[in-house]
XYZ file of N, CA, C and O in Angstrom:
640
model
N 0.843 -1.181 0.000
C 0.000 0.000 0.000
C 0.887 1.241 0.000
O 1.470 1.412 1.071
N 1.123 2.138 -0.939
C 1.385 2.994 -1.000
C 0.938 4.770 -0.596
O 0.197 5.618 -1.094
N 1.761 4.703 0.444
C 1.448 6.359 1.064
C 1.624 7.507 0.020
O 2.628 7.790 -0.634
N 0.422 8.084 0.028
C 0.718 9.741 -0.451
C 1.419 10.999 0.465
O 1.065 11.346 1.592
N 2.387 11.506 -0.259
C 2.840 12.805 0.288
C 2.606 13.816 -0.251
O 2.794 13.952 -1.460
N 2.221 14.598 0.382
C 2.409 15.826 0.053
C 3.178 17.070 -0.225
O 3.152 18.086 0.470
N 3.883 16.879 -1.344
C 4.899 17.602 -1.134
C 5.310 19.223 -0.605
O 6.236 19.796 -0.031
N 3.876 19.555 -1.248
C 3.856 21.456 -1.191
C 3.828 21.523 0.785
O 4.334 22.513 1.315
N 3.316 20.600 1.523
C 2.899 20.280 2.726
C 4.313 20.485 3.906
O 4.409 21.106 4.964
N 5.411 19.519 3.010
C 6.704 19.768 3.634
C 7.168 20.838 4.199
O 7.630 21.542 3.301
N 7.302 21.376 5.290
C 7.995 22.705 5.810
C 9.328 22.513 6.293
O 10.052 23.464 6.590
N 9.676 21.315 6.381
C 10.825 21.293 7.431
C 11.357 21.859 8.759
O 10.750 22.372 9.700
N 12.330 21.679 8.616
C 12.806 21.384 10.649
C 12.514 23.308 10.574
O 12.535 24.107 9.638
N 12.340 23.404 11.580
C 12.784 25.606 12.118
C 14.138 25.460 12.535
O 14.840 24.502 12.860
N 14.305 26.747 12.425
C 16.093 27.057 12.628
C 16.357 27.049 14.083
O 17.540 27.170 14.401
N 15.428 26.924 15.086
C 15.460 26.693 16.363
C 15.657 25.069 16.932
O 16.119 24.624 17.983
N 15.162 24.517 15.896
C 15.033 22.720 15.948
C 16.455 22.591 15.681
O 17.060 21.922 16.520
N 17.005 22.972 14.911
C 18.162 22.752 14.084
C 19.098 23.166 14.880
O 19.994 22.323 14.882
N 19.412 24.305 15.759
C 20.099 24.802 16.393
C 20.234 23.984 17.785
O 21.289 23.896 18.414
N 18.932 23.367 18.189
C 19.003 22.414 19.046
C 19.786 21.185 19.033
O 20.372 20.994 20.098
N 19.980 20.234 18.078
C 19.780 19.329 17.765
C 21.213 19.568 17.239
O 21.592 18.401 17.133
N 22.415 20.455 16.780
C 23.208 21.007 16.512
C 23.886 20.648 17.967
O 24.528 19.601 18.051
N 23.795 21.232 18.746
C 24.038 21.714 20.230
C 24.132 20.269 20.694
O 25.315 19.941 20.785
N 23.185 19.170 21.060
C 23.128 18.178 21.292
C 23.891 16.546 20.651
O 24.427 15.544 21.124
N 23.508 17.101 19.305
C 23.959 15.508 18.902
C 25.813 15.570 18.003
O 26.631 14.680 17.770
N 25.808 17.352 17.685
C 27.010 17.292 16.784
C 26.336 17.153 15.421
O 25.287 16.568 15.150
N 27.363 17.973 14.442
C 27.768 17.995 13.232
C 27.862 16.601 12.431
O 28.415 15.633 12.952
N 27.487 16.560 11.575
C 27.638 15.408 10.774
C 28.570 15.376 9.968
O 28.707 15.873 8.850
N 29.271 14.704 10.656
C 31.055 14.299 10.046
C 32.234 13.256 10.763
O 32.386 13.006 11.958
N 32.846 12.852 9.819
C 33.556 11.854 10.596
C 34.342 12.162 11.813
O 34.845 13.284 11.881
N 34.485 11.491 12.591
C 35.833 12.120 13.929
C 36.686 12.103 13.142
O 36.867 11.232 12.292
N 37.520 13.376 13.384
C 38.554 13.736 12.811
C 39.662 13.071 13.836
O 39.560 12.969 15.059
N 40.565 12.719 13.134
C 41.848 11.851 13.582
C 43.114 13.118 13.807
O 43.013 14.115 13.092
N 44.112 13.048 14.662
C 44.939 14.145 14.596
C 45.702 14.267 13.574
O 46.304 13.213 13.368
N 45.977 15.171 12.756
C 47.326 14.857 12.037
C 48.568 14.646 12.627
O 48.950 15.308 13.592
N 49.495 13.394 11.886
C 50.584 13.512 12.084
C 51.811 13.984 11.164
O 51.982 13.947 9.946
N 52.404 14.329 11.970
C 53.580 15.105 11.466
C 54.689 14.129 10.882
O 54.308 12.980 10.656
N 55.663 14.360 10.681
C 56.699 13.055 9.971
C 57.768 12.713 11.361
O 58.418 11.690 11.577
N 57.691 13.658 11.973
C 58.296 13.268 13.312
C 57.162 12.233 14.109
O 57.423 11.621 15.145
N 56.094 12.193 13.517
C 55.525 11.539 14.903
C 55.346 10.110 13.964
O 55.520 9.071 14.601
N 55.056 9.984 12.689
C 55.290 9.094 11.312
C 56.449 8.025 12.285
O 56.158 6.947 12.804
N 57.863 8.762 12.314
C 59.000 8.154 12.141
C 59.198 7.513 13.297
O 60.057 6.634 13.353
N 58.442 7.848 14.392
C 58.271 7.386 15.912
C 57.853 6.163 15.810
O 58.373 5.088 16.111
N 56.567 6.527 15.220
C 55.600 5.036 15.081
C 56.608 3.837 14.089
O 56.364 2.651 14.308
N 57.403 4.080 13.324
C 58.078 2.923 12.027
C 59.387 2.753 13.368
O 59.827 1.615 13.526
N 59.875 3.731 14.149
C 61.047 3.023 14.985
C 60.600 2.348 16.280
O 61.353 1.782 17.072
N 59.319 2.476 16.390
C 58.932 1.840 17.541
C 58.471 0.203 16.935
O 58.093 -0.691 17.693
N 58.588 0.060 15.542
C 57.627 -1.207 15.056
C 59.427 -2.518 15.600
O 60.631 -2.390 15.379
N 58.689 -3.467 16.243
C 59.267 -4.632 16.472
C 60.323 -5.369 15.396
O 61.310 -5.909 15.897
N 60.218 -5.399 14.460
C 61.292 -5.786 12.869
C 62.107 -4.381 12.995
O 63.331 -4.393 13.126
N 61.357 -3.165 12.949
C 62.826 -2.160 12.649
C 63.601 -2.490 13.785
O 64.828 -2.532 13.688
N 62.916 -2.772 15.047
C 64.249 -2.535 16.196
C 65.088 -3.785 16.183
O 66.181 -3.779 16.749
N 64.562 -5.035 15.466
C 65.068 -6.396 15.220
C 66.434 -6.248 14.083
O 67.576 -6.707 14.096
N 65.788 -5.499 13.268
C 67.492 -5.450 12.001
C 68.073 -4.440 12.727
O 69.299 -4.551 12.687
N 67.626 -3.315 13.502
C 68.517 -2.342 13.689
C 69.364 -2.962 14.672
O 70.320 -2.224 14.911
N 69.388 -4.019 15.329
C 69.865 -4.916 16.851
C 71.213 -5.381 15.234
O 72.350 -5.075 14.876
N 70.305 -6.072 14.876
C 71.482 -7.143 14.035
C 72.308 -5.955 13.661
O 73.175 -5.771 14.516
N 72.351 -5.047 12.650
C 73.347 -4.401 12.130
C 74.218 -3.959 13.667
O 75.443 -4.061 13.734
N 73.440 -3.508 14.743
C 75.284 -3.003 15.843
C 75.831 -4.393 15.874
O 76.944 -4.604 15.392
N 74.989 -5.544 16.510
C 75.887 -6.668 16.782
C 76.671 -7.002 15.791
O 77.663 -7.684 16.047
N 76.337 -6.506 14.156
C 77.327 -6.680 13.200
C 78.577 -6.058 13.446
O 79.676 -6.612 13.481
N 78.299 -4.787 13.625
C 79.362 -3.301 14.142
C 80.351 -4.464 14.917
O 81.413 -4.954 14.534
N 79.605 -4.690 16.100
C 80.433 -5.649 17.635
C 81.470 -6.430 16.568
O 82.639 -6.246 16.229
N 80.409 -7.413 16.212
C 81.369 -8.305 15.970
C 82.653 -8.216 14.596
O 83.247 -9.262 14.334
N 82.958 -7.078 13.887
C 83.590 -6.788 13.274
C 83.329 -6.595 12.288
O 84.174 -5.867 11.768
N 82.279 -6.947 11.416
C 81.919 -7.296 10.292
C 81.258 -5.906 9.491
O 80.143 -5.977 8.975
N 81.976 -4.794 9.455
C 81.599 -3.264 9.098
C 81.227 -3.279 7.843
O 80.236 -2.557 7.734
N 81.515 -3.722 6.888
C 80.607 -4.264 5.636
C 79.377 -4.452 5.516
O 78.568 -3.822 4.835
N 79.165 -5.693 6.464
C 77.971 -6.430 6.139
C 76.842 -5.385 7.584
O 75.614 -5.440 7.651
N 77.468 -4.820 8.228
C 76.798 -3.975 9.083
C 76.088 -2.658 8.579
O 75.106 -1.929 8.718
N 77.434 -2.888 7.805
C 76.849 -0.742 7.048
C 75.452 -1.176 5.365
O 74.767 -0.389 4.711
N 75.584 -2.641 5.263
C 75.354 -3.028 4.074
C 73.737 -3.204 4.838
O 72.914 -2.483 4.274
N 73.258 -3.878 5.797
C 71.930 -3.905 6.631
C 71.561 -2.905 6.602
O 70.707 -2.618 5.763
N 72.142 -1.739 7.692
C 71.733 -0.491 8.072
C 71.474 0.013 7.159
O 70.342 0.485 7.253
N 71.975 0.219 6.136
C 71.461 1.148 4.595
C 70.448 0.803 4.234
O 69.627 1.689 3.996
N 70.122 -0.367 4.068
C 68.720 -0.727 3.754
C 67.357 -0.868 4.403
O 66.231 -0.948 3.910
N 67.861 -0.878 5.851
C 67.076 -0.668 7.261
C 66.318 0.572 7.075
O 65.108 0.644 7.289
N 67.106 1.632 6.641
C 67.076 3.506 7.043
C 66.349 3.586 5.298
O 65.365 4.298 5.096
N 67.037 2.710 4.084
C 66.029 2.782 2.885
C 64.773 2.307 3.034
O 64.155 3.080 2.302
N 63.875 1.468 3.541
C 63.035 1.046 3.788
C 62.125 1.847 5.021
O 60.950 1.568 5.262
N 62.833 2.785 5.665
C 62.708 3.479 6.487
C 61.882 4.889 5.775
O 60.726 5.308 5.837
N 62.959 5.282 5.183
C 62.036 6.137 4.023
C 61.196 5.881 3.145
O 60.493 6.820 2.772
N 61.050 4.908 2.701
C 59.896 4.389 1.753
C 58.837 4.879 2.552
O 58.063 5.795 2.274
N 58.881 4.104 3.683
C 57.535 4.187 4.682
C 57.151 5.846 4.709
O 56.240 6.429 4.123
N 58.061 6.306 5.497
C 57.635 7.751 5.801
C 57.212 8.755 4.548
O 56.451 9.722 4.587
N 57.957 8.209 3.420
C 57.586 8.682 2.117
C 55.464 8.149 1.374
O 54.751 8.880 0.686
N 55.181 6.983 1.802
C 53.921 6.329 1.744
C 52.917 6.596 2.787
O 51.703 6.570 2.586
N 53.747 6.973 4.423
C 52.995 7.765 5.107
C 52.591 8.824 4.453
O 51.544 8.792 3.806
N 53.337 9.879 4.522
C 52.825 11.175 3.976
C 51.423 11.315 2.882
O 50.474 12.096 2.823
N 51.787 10.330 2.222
C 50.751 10.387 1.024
C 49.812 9.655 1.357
O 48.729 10.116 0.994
N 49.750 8.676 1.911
C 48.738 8.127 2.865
C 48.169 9.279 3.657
O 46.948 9.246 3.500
N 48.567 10.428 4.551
C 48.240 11.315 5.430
C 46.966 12.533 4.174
O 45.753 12.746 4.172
N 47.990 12.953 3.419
C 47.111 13.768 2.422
C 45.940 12.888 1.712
O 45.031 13.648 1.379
N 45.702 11.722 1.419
C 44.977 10.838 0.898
C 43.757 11.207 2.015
O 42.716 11.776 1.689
N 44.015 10.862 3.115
C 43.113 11.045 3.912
C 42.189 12.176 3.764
O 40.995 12.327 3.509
N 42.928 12.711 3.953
C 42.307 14.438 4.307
C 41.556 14.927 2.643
O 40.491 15.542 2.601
N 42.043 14.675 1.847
C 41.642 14.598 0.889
C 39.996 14.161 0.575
O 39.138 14.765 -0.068
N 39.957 13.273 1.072
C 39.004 12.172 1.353
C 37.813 13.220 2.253
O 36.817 13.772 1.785
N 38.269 13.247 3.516
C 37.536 14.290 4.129
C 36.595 15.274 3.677
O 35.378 15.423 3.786
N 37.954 16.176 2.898
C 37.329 17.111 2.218
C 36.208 16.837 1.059
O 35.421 17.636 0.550
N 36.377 15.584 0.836
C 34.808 14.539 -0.472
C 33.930 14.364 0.278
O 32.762 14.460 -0.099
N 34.289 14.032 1.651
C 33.205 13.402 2.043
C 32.126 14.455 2.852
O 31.280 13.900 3.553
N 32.117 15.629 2.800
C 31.596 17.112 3.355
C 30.249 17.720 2.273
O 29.896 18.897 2.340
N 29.526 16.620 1.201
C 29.323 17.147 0.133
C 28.703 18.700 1.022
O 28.929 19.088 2.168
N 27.775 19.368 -0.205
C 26.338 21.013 0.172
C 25.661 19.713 -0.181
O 26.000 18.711 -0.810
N 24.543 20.115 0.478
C 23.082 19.384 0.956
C 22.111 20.564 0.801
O 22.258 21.655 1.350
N 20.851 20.128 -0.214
C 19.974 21.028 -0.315
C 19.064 20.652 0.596
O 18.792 19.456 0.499
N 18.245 21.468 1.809
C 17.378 21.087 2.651
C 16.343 21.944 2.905
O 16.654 23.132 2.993
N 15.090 21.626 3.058
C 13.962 22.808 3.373
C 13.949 22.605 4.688
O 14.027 21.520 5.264
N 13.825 23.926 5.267
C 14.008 24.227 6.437
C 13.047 25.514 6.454
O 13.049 26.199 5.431
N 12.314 25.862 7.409
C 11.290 26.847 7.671
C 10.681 27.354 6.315
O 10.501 28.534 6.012
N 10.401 26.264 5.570
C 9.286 26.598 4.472
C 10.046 26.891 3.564
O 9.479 27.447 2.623
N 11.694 26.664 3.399
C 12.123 26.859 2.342
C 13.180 26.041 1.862
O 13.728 25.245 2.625
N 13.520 26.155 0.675
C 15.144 24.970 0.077
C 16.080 26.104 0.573
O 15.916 27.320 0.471
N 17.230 25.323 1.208
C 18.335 25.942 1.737
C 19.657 25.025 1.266
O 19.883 23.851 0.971
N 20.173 25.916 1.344
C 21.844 24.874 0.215
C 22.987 25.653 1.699
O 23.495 26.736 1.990
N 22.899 24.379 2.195
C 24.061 24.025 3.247
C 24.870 23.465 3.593
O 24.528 22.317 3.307
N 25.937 23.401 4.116
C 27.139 22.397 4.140
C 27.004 21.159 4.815
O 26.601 21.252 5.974
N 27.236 20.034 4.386
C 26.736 18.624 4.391
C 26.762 18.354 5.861
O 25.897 17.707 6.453
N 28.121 19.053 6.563
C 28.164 18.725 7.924
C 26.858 19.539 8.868
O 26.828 19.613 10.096
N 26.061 19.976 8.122
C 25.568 20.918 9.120
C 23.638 19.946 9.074
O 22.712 20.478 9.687
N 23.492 19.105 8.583
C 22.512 18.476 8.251
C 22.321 17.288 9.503
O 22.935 16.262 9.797
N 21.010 18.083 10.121
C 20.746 17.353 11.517
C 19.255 16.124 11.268
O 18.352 16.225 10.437
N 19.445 15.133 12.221
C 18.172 14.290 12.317
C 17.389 14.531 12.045
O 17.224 15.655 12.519
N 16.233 14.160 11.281
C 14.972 14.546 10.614
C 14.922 15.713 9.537
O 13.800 16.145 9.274
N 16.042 16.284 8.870
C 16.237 16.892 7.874
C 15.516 16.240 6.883
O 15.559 15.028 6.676
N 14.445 17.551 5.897
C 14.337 17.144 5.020
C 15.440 17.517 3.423
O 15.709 18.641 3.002
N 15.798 16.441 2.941
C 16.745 16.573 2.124
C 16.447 16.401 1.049
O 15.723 15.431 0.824
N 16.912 17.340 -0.172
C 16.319 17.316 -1.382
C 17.397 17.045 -2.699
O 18.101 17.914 -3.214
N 17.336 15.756 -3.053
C 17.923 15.250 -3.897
C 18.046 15.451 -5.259
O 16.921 15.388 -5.756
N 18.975 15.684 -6.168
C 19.047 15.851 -7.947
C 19.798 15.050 -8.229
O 20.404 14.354 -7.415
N 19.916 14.987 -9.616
C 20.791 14.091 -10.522
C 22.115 14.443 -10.005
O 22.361 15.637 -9.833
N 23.010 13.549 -9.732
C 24.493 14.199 -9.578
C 24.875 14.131 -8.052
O 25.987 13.980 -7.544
N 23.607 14.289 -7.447
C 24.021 14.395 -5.938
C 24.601 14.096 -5.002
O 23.843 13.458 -4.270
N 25.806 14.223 -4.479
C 26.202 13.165 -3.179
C 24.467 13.250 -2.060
O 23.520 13.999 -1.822
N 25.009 11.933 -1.724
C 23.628 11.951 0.087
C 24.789 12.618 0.682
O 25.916 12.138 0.803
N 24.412 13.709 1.018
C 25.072 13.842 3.166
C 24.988 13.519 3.871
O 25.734 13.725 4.828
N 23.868 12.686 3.853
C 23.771 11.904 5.805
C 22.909 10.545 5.383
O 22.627 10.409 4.192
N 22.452 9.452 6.425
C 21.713 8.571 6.130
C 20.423 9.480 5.915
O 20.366 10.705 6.012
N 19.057 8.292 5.493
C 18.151 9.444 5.054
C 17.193 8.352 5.065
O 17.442 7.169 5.297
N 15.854 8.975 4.736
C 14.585 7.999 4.684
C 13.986 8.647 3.393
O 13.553 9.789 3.240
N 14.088 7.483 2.395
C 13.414 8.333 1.044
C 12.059 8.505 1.056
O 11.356 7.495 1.081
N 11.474 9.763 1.040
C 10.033 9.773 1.197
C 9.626 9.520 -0.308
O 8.659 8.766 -0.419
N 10.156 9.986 -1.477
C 9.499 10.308 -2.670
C 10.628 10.078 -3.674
O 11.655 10.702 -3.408
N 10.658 9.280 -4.823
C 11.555 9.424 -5.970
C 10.812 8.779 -7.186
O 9.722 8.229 -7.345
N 11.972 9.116 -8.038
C 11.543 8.508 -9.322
C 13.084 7.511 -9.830
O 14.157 7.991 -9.465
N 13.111 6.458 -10.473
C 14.114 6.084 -10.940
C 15.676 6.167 -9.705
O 16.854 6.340 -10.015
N 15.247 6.028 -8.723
C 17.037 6.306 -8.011
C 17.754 5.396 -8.128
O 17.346 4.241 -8.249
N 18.909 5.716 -8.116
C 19.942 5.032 -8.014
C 21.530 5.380 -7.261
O 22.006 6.443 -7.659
N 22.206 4.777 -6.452
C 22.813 5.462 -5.524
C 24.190 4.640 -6.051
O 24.190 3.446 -6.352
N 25.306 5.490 -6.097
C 26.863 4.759 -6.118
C 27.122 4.903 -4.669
O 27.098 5.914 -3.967
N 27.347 3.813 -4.409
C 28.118 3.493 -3.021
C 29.804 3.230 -2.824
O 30.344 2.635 -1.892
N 30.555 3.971 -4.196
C 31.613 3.926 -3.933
C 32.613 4.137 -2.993
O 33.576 3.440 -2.673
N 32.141 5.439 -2.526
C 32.780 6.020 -1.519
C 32.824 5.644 -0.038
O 33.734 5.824 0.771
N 31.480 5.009 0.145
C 31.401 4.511 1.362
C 32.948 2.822 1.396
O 33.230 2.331 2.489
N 33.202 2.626 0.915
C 33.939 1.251 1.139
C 35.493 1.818 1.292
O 36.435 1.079 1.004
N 35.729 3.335 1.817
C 36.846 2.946 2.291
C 36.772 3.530 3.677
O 35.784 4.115 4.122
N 38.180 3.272 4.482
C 38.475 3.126 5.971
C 39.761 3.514 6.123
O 40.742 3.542 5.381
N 39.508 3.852 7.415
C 40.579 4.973 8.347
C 41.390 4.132 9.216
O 41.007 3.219 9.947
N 42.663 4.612 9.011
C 43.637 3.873 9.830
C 43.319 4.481 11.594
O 43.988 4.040 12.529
């Protein structure tokens, strides 16, 4: 059985609802993670269990005489060292990057009217008004469409 809506009927949330509900539940957006810096990057790769394992072998190489095959480890210890911090970084901007996609404008009626607002600012029971092209900003309850269809690309990735 199919419900009728009314569309002209819709008024949406008041800017007092919104301001509430703002105040209470938070912005709609992911927790933001801290950035790290390459000093704090290089902390985390010398604290990992294998770097401190070859970095052990190359001194006991040092000890035991073998300055060749010591300096020949360590070089590749400290190359592999940079790779990482080099794949961090871009891993770090990837992120944020990401962020900044995932923030779409959200068109919403709000006190009797369409309002074009920033995705994070779209609270519970928003009514949200969808076009061709659109990112969703938030989960949603479709009252009314024709033909939809949703790419869920974006949702399938994850935060370290």
């Amino acid at each position: 059985m199919a419900h009728k809506i009314e569309l002209e009927s819709i008024t949406g949330l008041s800017a007092s609802v919104v301001g509430d509900r703002l105040k209470q539940e938070g912005y709609n957006e992911l927790p933001s993670t801290q950035h790290r810096n390459i000093w704090g990057i290089a902390l985390e790769i010398f604290k990992e269990p294998i770097f401190l394992l070859l970095l052990g072998c190359g001194v006991i190489y040092l000890f035991l005489g073998d300055v060749q095959e010591a300096l020949i480890l360590l070089g590749f210890v400290f190359f592999i060292v940079g790779i990482n911090l080099y794949q961090e970084q871009k891993t770090e901007k990837s992120l944020e990057a990401l962020c900044d996609l995932s923030s779409p404008r959200a068109l919403v009626i709000r006190d009797e009217e369409r309002q074009r607002i920033a995705g994070r600012e779209v609270v519970r029971e928003d009514v949200i008004v969808l076009s061709e092209g659109d990112r969703v900003p938030a989960d949603a309850v479709v009252l009314w469409s024709t033909h939809l269809s949703v790419d869920e690309s974006l949702l399938g990735t994850s935060r370290k």
